[in-house]
Amino acid sequence: MSKYILGIESSCDDTSAAIWKDGEILSNCVANQEIHARYGGVVPEVASRAHQQNILPVVQQAIEQAGITKKELNAIAFTKGPGLIGSLIVGVSFAKSLALALDIPLIGVNHMQAHIMAHFAEKPYPEFPFLCLTVSGGHTQIVKVNSPFKYELLGETLDDAAGEAFDKSGKLLGLDYPAGPLIDKLAKEGEAKFEFSKPRIQGLNFSFSGLKTGILYFLQKEMKKDSNFIEDNKADICASIQQTIVQILLGKLVRAARETGIKRVAIAGGVSANSELRASLEEKAQKYNWNLFIPKFEYCTDNAAMIAVAGAFAFEEGIFEDQKTEPIARLHV
């Protein structure tokens, strides 16, 4: 008998719902919150209110696109954390209410683990163990994935995440939020001819705050010489920033693969949609004979399909939560 799992994602500013059926994603609906662009970043209270407005229609849309009724659902998986507490509360509260009304199990999902499990939204699946570089606006991690429930954190950012480095650098250039996709687009028109120093962090950890400061000082210095420097060189600056961030990320990933001896390498999170990161990863895969796994764009950014997939693994193991469950803003891998 087929099993249907509803996934709900509300960790930040995107409200998403998806339906999983026996290893297949039937629907994956997302409502974006464009209002944050005017503020240059996500405003938590605004995000929470938008989730309240979006969650019911998004869930209904996901169910309708899947061609089922809510009474056919076997379980509801939701993002328990990490994330913005107000946004998480909306998703958790809705999931608890619907599960109670339908008398079906609840499954709490770690958002960062779900990004990794997005690789099981479609075939081919990576075999365990594999390495996953997870890069987003709030997190940068290298994780050794031993099983769907066993993760070994090998390295993480000590300050800013890679996505923050893109967005904050873009803000210095006068780009709208989120700046990451805009930098990626402009970089294709430019040349990486400006050099920025890379942080010397031991082990497999990352740091991007120093890079952001270095970019700020570089721009201030050049603007004193030429007030039009940014506008005249925007594409080249973007290409240089992007190349530096990608080199930092892949330098650590190559080291992790070498130290662990693992040849199965995956990438996840919103920044994994970056075109240069993907292209550079493919080059590294050829050079080091990696078996590389890169998810579709729709499974890179925050989405409920990855929550539903992670929930499916938990469902098979009977790992459920009761109605007392609460969101955890700083939930760790």
Tab-separated table of C-alpha atoms in Angstrom:
chain	number	residue	atom	x	y	z
A	1	MET	CA	0.000	0.000	0.000
A	2	SER	CA	1.353	3.423	-0.973
A	3	LYS	CA	2.475	5.863	1.704
A	4	TYR	CA	2.095	9.623	1.431
A	5	ILE	CA	4.099	12.075	3.538
A	6	LEU	CA	3.481	15.815	3.669
A	7	GLY	CA	6.629	17.892	4.162
A	8	ILE	CA	6.437	21.436	5.564
A	9	GLU	CA	9.380	23.872	5.519
A	10	SER	CA	9.251	27.287	7.233
A	11	SER	CA	12.711	27.872	8.682
A	12	CYS	CA	13.362	31.306	7.183
A	13	ASP	CA	11.448	33.324	4.581
A	14	ASP	CA	10.160	30.646	2.189
A	15	THR	CA	6.972	28.732	2.937
A	16	SER	CA	7.023	25.350	1.249
A	17	ALA	CA	4.986	22.139	1.170
A	18	ALA	CA	5.632	18.896	-0.687
A	19	ILE	CA	4.159	15.432	-1.041
A	20	TRP	CA	6.358	12.309	-1.050
A	21	LYS	CA	5.030	8.955	-2.244
A	22	ASP	CA	7.088	5.774	-2.139
A	23	GLY	CA	10.380	7.415	-3.102
A	24	GLU	CA	8.912	9.958	-5.507
A	25	ILE	CA	8.211	13.665	-5.063
A	26	LEU	CA	4.713	14.364	-6.382
A	27	SER	CA	4.685	18.096	-5.635
A	28	ASN	CA	7.017	20.739	-4.238
A	29	CYS	CA	5.377	24.153	-3.821
A	30	VAL	CA	7.148	27.266	-2.558
A	31	ALA	CA	5.875	30.741	-1.666
A	32	ASN	CA	8.679	33.316	-1.645
A	33	GLN	CA	8.689	36.513	0.391
A	34	GLU	CA	9.980	39.249	-1.888
A	35	ILE	CA	9.226	41.951	0.679
A	36	HIS	CA	12.595	41.398	2.398
A	37	ALA	CA	14.462	42.835	-0.601
A	38	ARG	CA	13.482	46.346	0.442
A	39	TYR	CA	15.179	45.840	3.815
A	40	GLY	CA	18.375	44.271	2.501
A	41	GLY	CA	17.826	41.090	4.505
A	42	VAL	CA	15.217	38.907	6.173
A	43	VAL	CA	13.150	40.647	8.858
A	44	PRO	CA	12.063	37.887	11.287
A	45	GLU	CA	8.718	39.404	12.320
A	46	VAL	CA	7.760	40.122	8.717
A	47	ALA	CA	8.729	36.573	7.760
A	48	SER	CA	6.573	35.076	10.521
A	49	ARG	CA	3.493	37.003	9.455
A	50	ALA	CA	3.992	36.049	5.811
A	51	HIS	CA	4.269	32.374	6.785
A	52	GLN	CA	0.904	32.646	8.524
A	53	GLN	CA	-0.629	33.980	5.331
A	54	ASN	CA	1.073	31.488	3.012
A	55	ILE	CA	1.103	28.156	4.789
A	56	LEU	CA	-2.513	27.089	4.291
A	57	PRO	CA	-2.699	27.852	0.531
A	58	VAL	CA	0.768	26.339	-0.072
A	59	VAL	CA	-0.125	23.102	1.694
A	60	GLN	CA	-3.430	22.938	-0.164
A	61	GLN	CA	-1.641	23.520	-3.470
A	62	ALA	CA	0.852	20.732	-2.747
A	63	ILE	CA	-1.933	18.275	-1.926
A	64	GLU	CA	-3.918	19.194	-5.044
A	65	GLN	CA	-0.878	18.972	-7.340
A	66	ALA	CA	-0.145	15.524	-5.947
A	67	GLY	CA	-3.647	14.446	-6.903
A	68	ILE	CA	-4.597	13.243	-3.434
A	69	THR	CA	-6.711	14.366	-0.484
A	70	LYS	CA	-5.420	15.208	2.973
A	71	LYS	CA	-7.145	12.097	4.332
A	72	GLU	CA	-4.701	9.959	2.326
A	73	LEU	CA	-1.681	11.362	4.205
A	74	ASN	CA	0.182	8.880	6.405
A	75	ALA	CA	2.422	11.357	8.250
A	76	ILE	CA	3.484	15.005	8.399
A	77	ALA	CA	7.161	15.965	8.438
A	78	PHE	CA	8.091	19.493	9.494
A	79	THR	CA	11.218	21.558	10.008
A	80	LYS	CA	11.987	21.519	13.732
A	81	GLY	CA	15.117	23.673	13.380
A	82	PRO	CA	17.473	25.360	12.976
A	83	GLY	CA	15.976	28.623	11.766
A	84	LEU	CA	14.147	31.766	12.794
A	85	ILE	CA	12.073	30.870	15.836
A	86	GLY	CA	8.989	32.813	14.721
A	87	SER	CA	9.023	31.198	11.298
A	88	LEU	CA	9.555	27.741	12.778
A	89	ILE	CA	6.655	28.204	15.189
A	90	VAL	CA	4.245	28.772	12.290
A	91	GLY	CA	5.255	25.560	10.532
A	92	VAL	CA	5.398	23.443	13.698
A	93	SER	CA	2.029	24.707	14.942
A	94	PHE	CA	0.350	24.024	11.602
A	95	ALA	CA	1.884	20.545	11.361
A	96	LYS	CA	0.796	19.652	14.895
A	97	SER	CA	-2.755	20.863	14.298
A	98	LEU	CA	-3.174	19.018	11.007
A	99	ALA	CA	-1.632	15.828	12.372
A	100	LEU	CA	-3.955	15.978	15.369
A	101	ALA	CA	-6.997	16.508	13.163
A	102	LEU	CA	-6.042	13.620	10.854
A	103	ASP	CA	-4.743	11.404	13.694
A	104	ILE	CA	-1.452	10.696	11.883
A	105	PRO	CA	2.190	10.755	13.109
A	106	LEU	CA	4.411	13.828	13.355
A	107	ILE	CA	8.036	13.781	12.209
A	108	GLY	CA	10.466	16.506	13.278
A	109	VAL	CA	13.263	17.144	10.766
A	110	ASN	CA	16.610	18.886	11.138
A	111	HIS	CA	16.787	21.484	8.356
A	112	MET	CA	20.503	20.956	7.709
A	113	GLN	CA	20.169	17.178	7.571
A	114	ALA	CA	17.253	17.638	5.173
A	115	HIS	CA	19.480	19.597	2.778
A	116	ILE	CA	21.727	16.536	2.681
A	117	MET	CA	18.788	14.155	2.283
A	118	ALA	CA	17.662	16.188	-0.750
A	119	HIS	CA	20.008	13.906	-2.674
A	120	PHE	CA	17.459	11.136	-2.173
A	121	ALA	CA	14.654	13.092	-3.828
A	122	GLU	CA	15.606	11.526	-7.148
A	123	LYS	CA	17.975	8.867	-8.467
A	124	PRO	CA	20.859	8.195	-8.610
A	125	TYR	CA	21.298	8.143	-4.831
A	126	PRO	CA	24.708	8.475	-3.194
A	127	GLU	CA	25.932	5.424	-1.289
A	128	PHE	CA	26.934	5.755	2.358
A	129	PRO	CA	29.283	7.037	3.552
A	130	PHE	CA	29.639	10.214	1.507
A	131	LEU	CA	30.871	13.750	2.077
A	132	CYS	CA	28.489	16.672	1.747
A	133	LEU	CA	29.418	20.333	1.511
A	134	THR	CA	26.365	22.224	2.748
A	135	VAL	CA	26.439	25.919	1.878
A	136	SER	CA	23.616	28.383	2.438
A	137	GLY	CA	22.875	31.861	3.708
A	138	GLY	CA	23.147	30.746	7.309
A	139	HIS	CA	25.367	27.673	7.295
A	140	THR	CA	28.579	26.326	5.799
A	141	GLN	CA	29.520	22.780	6.785
A	142	ILE	CA	31.378	19.711	5.630
A	143	VAL	CA	29.594	16.614	6.874
A	144	LYS	CA	30.492	12.946	6.670
A	145	VAL	CA	27.178	11.186	6.121
A	146	ASN	CA	27.386	7.638	7.464
A	147	SER	CA	23.660	6.859	7.255
A	148	PRO	CA	20.339	8.750	7.114
A	149	PHE	CA	20.639	9.251	10.883
A	150	LYS	CA	24.381	9.337	11.534
A	151	TYR	CA	26.279	12.507	10.652
A	152	GLU	CA	29.815	13.499	11.520
A	153	LEU	CA	30.514	17.241	11.368
A	154	LEU	CA	34.031	17.620	9.980
A	155	GLY	CA	34.117	21.385	9.630
A	156	GLU	CA	31.908	24.462	9.785
A	157	THR	CA	32.100	28.224	9.570
A	158	LEU	CA	33.413	30.028	12.629
A	159	ASP	CA	31.540	33.215	11.761
A	160	ASP	CA	29.735	34.219	8.555
A	161	ALA	CA	28.396	31.579	6.188
A	162	ALA	CA	29.309	31.538	2.502
A	163	GLY	CA	25.846	32.791	1.569
A	164	GLU	CA	26.272	35.720	3.959
A	165	ALA	CA	29.610	36.530	2.339
A	166	PHE	CA	27.877	36.753	-1.033
A	167	ASP	CA	24.979	38.854	0.270
A	168	LYS	CA	27.089	41.235	2.370
A	169	SER	CA	29.592	41.718	-0.446
A	170	GLY	CA	26.719	42.400	-2.811
A	171	LYS	CA	25.362	45.020	-0.444
A	172	LEU	CA	28.723	46.810	-0.603
A	173	LEU	CA	28.333	46.855	-4.379
A	174	GLY	CA	24.803	48.259	-4.184
A	175	LEU	CA	23.129	45.028	-5.285
A	176	ASP	CA	19.656	44.043	-4.140
A	177	TYR	CA	19.043	41.259	-1.612
A	178	PRO	CA	19.598	38.372	-2.058
A	179	ALA	CA	22.827	39.286	-3.819
A	180	GLY	CA	24.213	35.802	-4.399
A	181	PRO	CA	22.337	35.095	-7.648
A	182	LEU	CA	23.099	38.626	-8.902
A	183	ILE	CA	26.818	38.220	-8.251
A	184	ASP	CA	26.702	34.881	-10.089
A	185	LYS	CA	25.015	36.540	-13.063
A	186	LEU	CA	27.369	39.542	-13.201
A	187	ALA	CA	30.450	37.347	-12.701
A	188	LYS	CA	29.756	35.664	-16.039
A	189	GLU	CA	30.304	39.027	-17.720
A	190	GLY	CA	33.544	39.802	-15.895
A	191	GLU	CA	37.045	38.565	-15.173
A	192	ALA	CA	38.421	37.606	-11.761
A	193	LYS	CA	41.328	40.041	-11.877
A	194	PHE	CA	41.205	41.357	-8.303
A	195	GLU	CA	42.801	39.333	-5.517
A	196	PHE	CA	41.384	39.027	-2.009
A	197	SER	CA	43.260	37.324	0.799
A	198	LYS	CA	41.909	33.994	2.015
A	199	PRO	CA	41.641	33.309	5.753
A	200	ARG	CA	44.131	30.843	7.202
A	201	ILE	CA	41.912	28.633	9.320
A	202	GLN	CA	43.317	25.333	10.542
A	203	GLY	CA	41.534	22.070	9.948
A	204	LEU	CA	38.342	21.897	7.967
A	205	ASN	CA	36.603	24.938	9.459
A	206	PHE	CA	35.746	28.061	7.467
A	207	SER	CA	35.786	31.802	8.085
A	208	PHE	CA	34.322	34.484	5.846
A	209	SER	CA	34.152	37.582	8.060
A	210	GLY	CA	37.731	38.541	7.245
A	211	LEU	CA	37.070	38.237	3.530
A	212	LYS	CA	34.066	40.539	3.836
A	213	THR	CA	36.195	43.101	5.682
A	214	GLY	CA	38.962	42.788	3.107
A	215	ILE	CA	36.489	43.466	0.296
A	216	LEU	CA	35.168	46.509	2.170
A	217	TYR	CA	38.653	47.994	2.619
A	218	PHE	CA	39.541	47.236	-1.005
A	219	LEU	CA	36.457	49.059	-2.282
A	220	GLN	CA	36.993	52.019	0.028
A	221	LYS	CA	40.592	52.351	-1.145
A	222	GLU	CA	39.693	52.180	-4.832
A	223	MET	CA	36.722	54.520	-4.480
A	224	LYS	CA	39.025	57.201	-3.044
A	225	LYS	CA	41.034	57.023	-6.260
A	226	ASP	CA	38.023	56.769	-8.560
A	227	SER	CA	34.457	57.435	-7.395
A	228	ASN	CA	33.129	55.374	-10.331
A	229	PHE	CA	35.307	52.353	-9.574
A	230	ILE	CA	32.463	50.053	-8.498
A	231	GLU	CA	30.179	50.896	-11.405
A	232	ASP	CA	33.001	50.680	-13.952
A	233	ASN	CA	34.304	47.352	-12.621
A	234	LYS	CA	31.236	45.691	-11.098
A	235	ALA	CA	31.371	42.529	-13.218
A	236	ASP	CA	35.094	42.020	-12.558
A	237	ILE	CA	34.613	42.616	-8.834
A	238	CYS	CA	31.785	40.081	-8.743
A	239	ALA	CA	33.876	37.538	-10.624
A	240	SER	CA	36.756	38.066	-8.195
A	241	ILE	CA	34.551	37.750	-5.101
A	242	GLN	CA	32.859	34.640	-6.428
A	243	GLN	CA	36.108	32.958	-7.406
A	244	THR	CA	37.590	33.617	-3.958
A	245	ILE	CA	34.595	32.163	-2.093
A	246	VAL	CA	34.494	29.102	-4.347
A	247	GLN	CA	38.221	28.509	-3.902
A	248	ILE	CA	37.853	28.677	-0.109
A	249	LEU	CA	34.985	26.184	-0.149
A	250	LEU	CA	36.607	23.703	-2.501
A	251	GLY	CA	40.001	23.942	-0.840
A	252	LYS	CA	38.498	22.572	2.361
A	253	LEU	CA	36.376	19.993	0.541
A	254	VAL	CA	39.406	18.609	-1.302
A	255	ARG	CA	41.230	18.346	2.010
A	256	ALA	CA	38.273	16.541	3.612
A	257	ALA	CA	38.129	14.034	0.754
A	258	ARG	CA	41.855	13.435	1.003
A	259	GLU	CA	41.825	12.981	4.787
A	260	THR	CA	38.822	10.642	4.839
A	261	GLY	CA	39.601	8.794	1.621
A	262	ILE	CA	35.971	9.136	0.545
A	263	LYS	CA	35.373	9.552	-3.181
A	264	ARG	CA	31.604	10.100	-3.027
A	265	VAL	CA	31.090	13.864	-2.761
A	266	ALA	CA	27.849	15.839	-2.659
A	267	ILE	CA	26.816	19.459	-2.318
A	268	ALA	CA	23.665	20.943	-0.831
A	269	GLY	CA	22.093	24.233	0.258
A	270	GLY	CA	21.145	27.428	-1.534
A	271	VAL	CA	24.691	28.395	-2.556
A	272	SER	CA	25.049	25.027	-4.327
A	273	ALA	CA	23.004	26.635	-7.112
A	274	ASN	CA	25.985	28.899	-7.885
A	275	SER	CA	27.174	28.173	-11.423
A	276	GLU	CA	30.909	28.596	-10.762
A	277	LEU	CA	30.756	26.381	-7.689
A	278	ARG	CA	29.055	23.659	-9.723
A	279	ALA	CA	31.501	23.961	-12.605
A	280	SER	CA	34.516	23.962	-10.290
A	281	LEU	CA	33.153	20.948	-8.441
A	282	GLU	CA	32.887	19.030	-11.690
A	283	GLU	CA	36.489	19.916	-12.497
A	284	LYS	CA	37.621	18.666	-9.078
A	285	ALA	CA	35.572	15.502	-9.526
A	286	GLN	CA	37.397	14.721	-12.770
A	287	LYS	CA	40.797	15.571	-11.283
A	288	TYR	CA	40.349	13.492	-8.115
A	289	ASN	CA	38.082	10.791	-9.567
A	290	TRP	CA	35.125	11.693	-7.334
A	291	ASN	CA	31.635	10.332	-7.772
A	292	LEU	CA	29.836	13.689	-7.654
A	293	PHE	CA	26.219	14.344	-6.656
A	294	ILE	CA	24.615	17.734	-7.340
A	295	PRO	CA	20.861	18.163	-6.756
A	296	LYS	CA	18.458	19.951	-9.064
A	297	PHE	CA	18.144	23.687	-8.485
A	298	GLU	CA	14.675	23.256	-6.947
A	299	TYR	CA	16.148	21.005	-4.248
A	300	CYS	CA	19.038	23.369	-3.425
A	301	THR	CA	17.199	26.283	-1.851
A	302	ASP	CA	14.868	25.866	1.128
A	303	ASN	CA	12.113	23.498	0.032
A	304	ALA	CA	9.711	20.992	1.543
A	305	ALA	CA	10.696	18.105	-0.749
A	306	MET	CA	13.875	17.623	1.270
A	307	ILE	CA	11.821	17.703	4.492
A	308	ALA	CA	9.465	15.055	3.128
A	309	VAL	CA	12.376	12.851	2.032
A	310	ALA	CA	14.048	13.098	5.443
A	311	GLY	CA	10.676	12.390	7.002
A	312	ALA	CA	10.295	9.251	4.889
A	313	PHE	CA	13.499	7.790	6.324
A	314	ALA	CA	12.270	8.536	9.851
A	315	PHE	CA	8.850	7.052	9.054
A	316	GLU	CA	10.420	3.729	8.074
A	317	GLU	CA	12.251	3.644	11.412
A	318	GLY	CA	9.184	4.683	13.397
A	319	ILE	CA	10.840	7.866	14.644
A	320	PHE	CA	7.938	10.146	15.554
A	321	GLU	CA	7.230	13.111	17.835
A	322	ASP	CA	4.284	13.841	20.071
A	323	GLN	CA	2.116	16.937	20.355
A	324	LYS	CA	4.493	18.434	22.938
A	325	THR	CA	7.240	18.899	20.353
A	326	GLU	CA	8.641	22.414	19.987
A	327	PRO	CA	10.881	24.154	17.450
A	328	ILE	CA	14.566	24.581	18.253
A	329	ALA	CA	16.118	27.648	16.628
A	330	ARG	CA	19.698	26.442	17.124
A	331	LEU	CA	19.255	22.759	16.414
A	332	HIS	CA	22.589	21.150	15.515
A	333	VAL	CA	23.439	18.386	13.072
